[in-house]
Amino acid sequence: MAKPAPDLMERIVSLCKRRGFVFQSSDIYGGFSSCYDYGPLGVELKRNVKDAWWQSMVTGRDDIVGLDSAIIQHPEVWKSSGHLEGFHDMMVDCKECKGRFREDHLEDRNKCPNCGAEGMFTEARAFNLMFKTFAGPVESTASAVFLRPETAQGIFTNFLNVVNSSRVKPPFGIAQIGKSFRNEITPGNFVFRTREFEQMEMEYFIPPGEDDKWYEYWIQQRFDWYVGLGVRPEKLRKRAHADDELAHYSTGCTDVEYRFPWGFDELEGIAKRGCFDLTQHSKGAGKDLSFFDEATKERYIPHVVEPAAGCDRTAMTFLVDAYEEEVIPNEKTGKEDVRTVLRFHPKIAPITVAVFPLVKKEGMPDKAREIVAALQDVGLRTFYDEKGAIGRRYRRQDEVGTPWCVTVDGDTLADGTVTVRDRDSMTQERIAADEIVGSLKQRVADWKRG
Ligand code: GAP
C-alpha cells in the first residue's frame, strides 16, 4: 500500500532538516523538545530577515535608532513592567492523563484533547511565563533574576540614556533585535512557538494624543513590509484584538496574521502601550522619564506605539509561503516530474546565486571561480558547485530557493558569455560574463513574485 503523503508542514520540516535550514536542538542526544538550531542555510535566512527589518526600521529612515540591551536585567524591571504580576497564562491540568493545557487554547473546556476524558480538568491556575535563574554563586531569593520575556523593557529602561545621548525628539523610535525567553506551556508548530526565540521590536515614542495616528501608520507599514518581501497578500490579514485579549500594558492591539497550514495565526502585534511603561519605570526607579520639548516648553511622558515581530515566525512564514511543489514535464523521460521550489524574494533567499562549471575541465572551474569571487566581492551570497549533472544542480538550488544559477560552459571560453538560469521561470539567457554582477544586482532590485 502506498504511504499517505505527509502533510505540508511535515514536508517543510523535512526539507529544513535535509537541506540545513533548521535542526532539532541537541539532535545527537535525541533532541530537546521545542528547541531548534538554525543550520547553514537557516542562519542566512534569519540574518536576511533581521537585515531587512533593520533596513526598514533603522537604516532606511532617520527617526529610529538602534539598541542592544542585556537579556538579564535588574529584577525590579519586571516588577515595574508588570511582568512579575501579570505575565502569565491560565492553565488547566487533566486529572486523568496529567496533560497540561493553556485554557485559552482549548476548543472544548470540558473534554481533554489528549485523552478524551470529560469533566476532568482542574481549576485554571496562573502560570508565570518568565524563566527564573540565579545571578552569582548563591541560589537565594536575593540573587533570583529572570531571562527577559520581551526585548521591549530594555528599550524603556534606556529611554533616558538614548534621549540624553542621541538628539532624538518625539516622534522617534528605538529598535532592538534579540533573544527572549518564555516558559510556554504549549510550544509547538515547529519554530512558531518556542521557549527561546528572537524578537524584532520597536518602541515609537510620541506626544500624547497622537496614539491613533501612529497606530494606524505602523499597522499599515508592517503589513506592507511582508508584502514587499514577497509574502502573498491574500495569505495575510490584520486582526484587531478584543478587549479580553489585550496584554496588561496595552489599550489596543492589532496583529498581522498569516494563514499557516493550521489556520490564521499571529506574526506580529502592533500595540498601543500609552504611557504605561515609562510611567511604571518612573515610579519604580524613582527617575523622571518625561520629555521636555524645548520648542513648545511642554513636559510630558511620551506615549508608545510598538510593532513587535518574531524573527523565527517571520523566517518560518517566508519558508511556508515560498514552498511549492510544481509538476513539470521531464524532457528526457517524457513523464512528469515534481519540482520542489522555494520562491523566496531574492533579499530573503539564503543564497542569491549559484555558479556552476558545466564540466570539471577545459578551464571551466577556473572561470567559474573568477565569477564567484566577483559576486562575493559585492556582497551577493554565492555558492559554487561543480558536482553532478547540471539539471540536478539546478534542482538542488530550486529546493533551497536560490533565485539564479550561472553556468560556465564551452561557449564561455570562446565568446565570454554565460548562462543565467531563472529559478521561477526556469528560462535561460546568455549574457556577457563581465556583465554578471550588474545584471544580478538589477534582477534583485526588479524581482516580483510571479
Ligand atoms: N513587546 C511586546 C511583545 O512581546 P508579543 O505579542 O508577546 O508582544 C511579539 O510578542 C512577537 O514575538 C509575537 O508576535 C511573535 O512573533 C513573537 N513571539 C512571542 N512569543 C513567541 C514564542 N513563544 N515563540 C516564537 N515567537 C514568539
GROMACS .gro file of N, CA, C and O in nm, residues 239-289:
model
  204
  239ARG      N    1  -0.577   4.176   1.228
  239ARG     CA    2  -0.687   4.142   1.320
  239ARG      C    3  -0.675   4.221   1.450
  239ARG      O    4  -0.575   4.211   1.519
  240ALA      N    5  -0.777   4.301   1.476
  240ALA     CA    6  -0.776   4.381   1.600
  240ALA      C    7  -0.814   4.291   1.717
  240ALA      O    8  -0.903   4.207   1.706
  241HIS      N    9  -0.743   4.307   1.830
  241HIS     CA   10  -0.773   4.226   1.948
  241HIS      C   11  -0.903   4.268   2.013
  241HIS      O   12  -0.936   4.387   2.016
  242ALA      N   13  -0.975   4.171   2.066
  242ALA     CA   14  -1.090   4.202   2.151
  242ALA      C   15  -1.034   4.248   2.286
  242ALA      O   16  -0.919   4.217   2.319
  243ASP      N   17  -1.116   4.321   2.363
  243ASP     CA   18  -1.067   4.376   2.489
  243ASP      C   19  -1.009   4.270   2.583
  243ASP      O   20  -0.909   4.292   2.649
  244ASP      N   21  -1.073   4.151   2.585
  244ASP     CA   22  -1.026   4.049   2.680
  244ASP      C   23  -0.898   3.978   2.633
  244ASP      O   24  -0.844   3.894   2.703
  245GLU      N   25  -0.849   4.012   2.513
  245GLU     CA   26  -0.723   3.953   2.465
  245GLU      C   27  -0.603   4.042   2.493
  245GLU      O   28  -0.489   4.002   2.474
  246LEU      N   29  -0.630   4.167   2.531
  246LEU     CA   30  -0.521   4.264   2.540
  246LEU      C   31  -0.424   4.231   2.653
  246LEU      O   32  -0.465   4.189   2.761
  247ALA      N   33  -0.294   4.250   2.626
  247ALA     CA   34  -0.193   4.231   2.729
  247ALA      C   35  -0.210   4.338   2.838
  247ALA      O   36  -0.275   4.441   2.814
  248HIS      N   37  -0.147   4.315   2.955
  248HIS     CA   38  -0.173   4.404   3.069
  248HIS      C   39  -0.133   4.550   3.042
  248HIS      O   40  -0.181   4.640   3.105
  249TYR      N   41  -0.043   4.572   2.945
  249TYR     CA   42   0.008   4.707   2.922
  249TYR      C   43  -0.063   4.780   2.808
  249TYR      O   44  -0.033   4.894   2.782
  250SER      N   45  -0.153   4.709   2.738
  250SER     CA   46  -0.194   4.768   2.611
  250SER      C   47  -0.340   4.812   2.609
  250SER      O   48  -0.427   4.751   2.671
  251THR      N   49  -0.367   4.922   2.535
  251THR     CA   50  -0.504   4.971   2.525
  251THR      C   51  -0.562   4.942   2.387
  251THR      O   52  -0.677   4.974   2.359
  252GLY      N   53  -0.482   4.883   2.302
  252GLY     CA   54  -0.530   4.846   2.169
  252GLY      C   55  -0.419   4.768   2.101
  252GLY      O   56  -0.302   4.799   2.120
  253CYS      N   57  -0.455   4.665   2.025
  253CYS     CA   58  -0.351   4.586   1.958
  253CYS      C   59  -0.410   4.525   1.832
  253CYS      O   60  -0.524   4.478   1.832
  254THR      N   61  -0.335   4.532   1.725
  254THR     CA   62  -0.375   4.465   1.602
  254THR      C   63  -0.263   4.371   1.561
  254THR      O   64  -0.146   4.410   1.558
  255ASP      N   65  -0.299   4.248   1.532
  255ASP     CA   66  -0.199   4.152   1.486
  255ASP      C   67  -0.195   4.148   1.335
  255ASP      O   68  -0.300   4.159   1.269
  256VAL      N   69  -0.076   4.130   1.280
  256VAL     CA   70  -0.065   4.089   1.141
  256VAL      C   71  -0.062   3.936   1.148
  256VAL      O   72   0.020   3.879   1.221
  257GLU      N   73  -0.154   3.874   1.079
  257GLU     CA   74  -0.163   3.728   1.085
  257GLU      C   75  -0.137   3.666   0.946
  257GLU      O   76  -0.166   3.728   0.844
  258TYR      N   77  -0.085   3.545   0.949
  258TYR     CA   78  -0.060   3.472   0.825
  258TYR      C   79  -0.141   3.342   0.828
  258TYR      O   80  -0.158   3.282   0.935
  259ARG      N   81  -0.188   3.301   0.711
  259ARG     CA   82  -0.264   3.174   0.707
  259ARG      C   83  -0.167   3.058   0.694
  259ARG      O   84  -0.121   3.025   0.586
  260PHE      N   85  -0.129   3.002   0.809
  260PHE     CA   86  -0.041   2.885   0.813
  260PHE      C   87  -0.125   2.761   0.778
  260PHE      O   88  -0.248   2.769   0.774
  261PRO      N   89  -0.059   2.646   0.758
  261PRO     CA   90  -0.138   2.525   0.727
  261PRO      C   91  -0.241   2.493   0.834
  261PRO      O   92  -0.342   2.430   0.806
  262TRP      N   93  -0.222   2.540   0.959
  262TRP     CA   94  -0.320   2.512   1.064
  262TRP      C   95  -0.420   2.626   1.083
  262TRP      O   96  -0.502   2.625   1.174
  263GLY      N   97  -0.414   2.727   0.998
  263GLY     CA   98  -0.510   2.838   1.008
  263GLY      C   99  -0.438   2.970   1.032
  263GLY      O  100  -0.316   2.974   1.042
  264PHE      N  101  -0.516   3.079   1.040
  264PHE     CA  102  -0.455   3.210   1.064
  264PHE      C  103  -0.391   3.213   1.201
  264PHE      O  104  -0.450   3.166   1.299
  265ASP      N  105  -0.271   3.268   1.210
  265ASP     CA  106  -0.204   3.281   1.339
  265ASP      C  107  -0.114   3.405   1.338
  265ASP      O  108  -0.075   3.453   1.231
  266GLU      N  109  -0.079   3.449   1.459
  266GLU     CA  110  -0.010   3.578   1.475
  266GLU      C  111   0.134   3.578   1.425
  266GLU      O  112   0.213   3.492   1.458
  267LEU      N  113   0.164   3.681   1.346
  267LEU     CA  114   0.302   3.705   1.304
  267LEU      C  115   0.366   3.812   1.391
  267LEU      O  116   0.479   3.802   1.432
  268GLU      N  117   0.290   3.917   1.409
  268GLU     CA  118   0.339   4.024   1.496
  268GLU      C  119   0.222   4.104   1.548
  268GLU      O  120   0.112   4.099   1.493
  269GLY      N  121   0.248   4.178   1.656
  269GLY     CA  122   0.143   4.262   1.712
  269GLY      C  123   0.186   4.408   1.709
  269GLY      O  124   0.302   4.440   1.734
  270ILE      N  125   0.091   4.495   1.675
  270ILE     CA  126   0.119   4.639   1.682
  270ILE      C  127   0.029   4.690   1.796
  270ILE      O  128  -0.093   4.682   1.787
  271ALA      N  129   0.096   4.736   1.903
  271ALA     CA  130   0.020   4.768   2.025
  271ALA      C  131   0.032   4.915   2.062
  271ALA      O  132   0.135   4.978   2.041
  272LYS      N  133  -0.079   4.966   2.118
  272LYS     CA  134  -0.075   5.099   2.180
  272LYS      C  135  -0.041   5.075   2.326
  272LYS      O  136  -0.120   5.016   2.399
  273ARG      N  137   0.076   5.122   2.370
  273ARG     CA  138   0.114   5.099   2.510
  273ARG      C  139   0.092   5.224   2.594
  273ARG      O  140   0.123   5.224   2.714
  274GLY      N  141   0.041   5.330   2.533
  274GLY     CA  142   0.017   5.454   2.608
  274GLY      C  143   0.143   5.498   2.680
  274GLY      O  144   0.254   5.484   2.628
  275CYS      N  145   0.127   5.552   2.804
  275CYS     CA  146   0.247   5.592   2.880
  275CYS      C  147   0.273   5.491   2.992
  275CYS      O  148   0.343   5.520   3.087
  276PHE      N  149   0.214   5.372   2.977
  276PHE     CA  150   0.222   5.271   3.083
  276PHE      C  151   0.365   5.243   3.127
  276PHE      O  152   0.400   5.255   3.244
  277ASP      N  153   0.452   5.207   3.033
  277ASP     CA  154   0.585   5.159   3.070
  277ASP      C  155   0.673   5.268   3.129
  277ASP      O  156   0.737   5.248   3.232
  278LEU      N  157   0.675   5.385   3.064
  278LEU     CA  158   0.761   5.492   3.116
  278LEU      C  159   0.710   5.539   3.252
  278LEU      O  160   0.790   5.571   3.341
  279THR      N  161   0.579   5.541   3.269
  279THR     CA  162   0.523   5.580   3.399
  279THR      C  163   0.563   5.480   3.507
  279THR      O  164   0.606   5.517   3.617
  280GLN      N  165   0.549   5.354   3.475
  280GLN     CA  166   0.584   5.249   3.571
  280GLN      C  167   0.731   5.255   3.611
  280GLN      O  168   0.765   5.243   3.728
  281HIS      N  169   0.818   5.273   3.511
  281HIS     CA  170   0.962   5.278   3.543
  281HIS      C  171   0.999   5.409   3.614
  281HIS      O  172   1.091   5.411   3.695
  282SER      N  173   0.926   5.516   3.585
  282SER     CA  174   0.949   5.641   3.659
  282SER      C  175   0.925   5.617   3.807
  282SER      O  176   1.005   5.653   3.892
  283LYS      N  177   0.812   5.549   3.834
  283LYS     CA  178   0.777   5.521   3.974
  283LYS      C  179   0.875   5.422   4.034
  283LYS      O  180   0.928   5.442   4.143
  284GLY      N  181   0.899   5.312   3.964
  284GLY     CA  182   0.982   5.204   4.019
  284GLY      C  183   1.126   5.246   4.043
  284GLY      O  184   1.187   5.211   4.144
  285ALA      N  185   1.182   5.323   3.950
  285ALA     CA  186   1.324   5.359   3.961
  285ALA      C  187   1.342   5.495   4.030
  285ALA      O  188   1.454   5.533   4.065
  286GLY      N  189   1.231   5.567   4.047
  286GLY     CA  190   1.240   5.700   4.107
  286GLY      C  191   1.315   5.798   4.016
  286GLY      O  192   1.387   5.886   4.064
  287LYS      N  193   1.298   5.782   3.886
  287LYS     CA  194   1.364   5.872   3.789
  287LYS      C  195   1.257   5.940   3.703
  287LYS      O  196   1.157   5.876   3.667
  288ASP      N  197   1.281   6.063   3.670
  288ASP     CA  198   1.184   6.134   3.586
  288ASP      C  199   1.205   6.094   3.439
  288ASP      O  200   1.308   6.126   3.379
  289LEU      N  201   1.110   6.023   3.384
  289LEU     CA  202   1.124   5.978   3.244
  289LEU      C  203   1.034   6.060   3.151
  289LEU      O  204   0.986   6.010   3.050
   0.00000   0.00000   0.00000
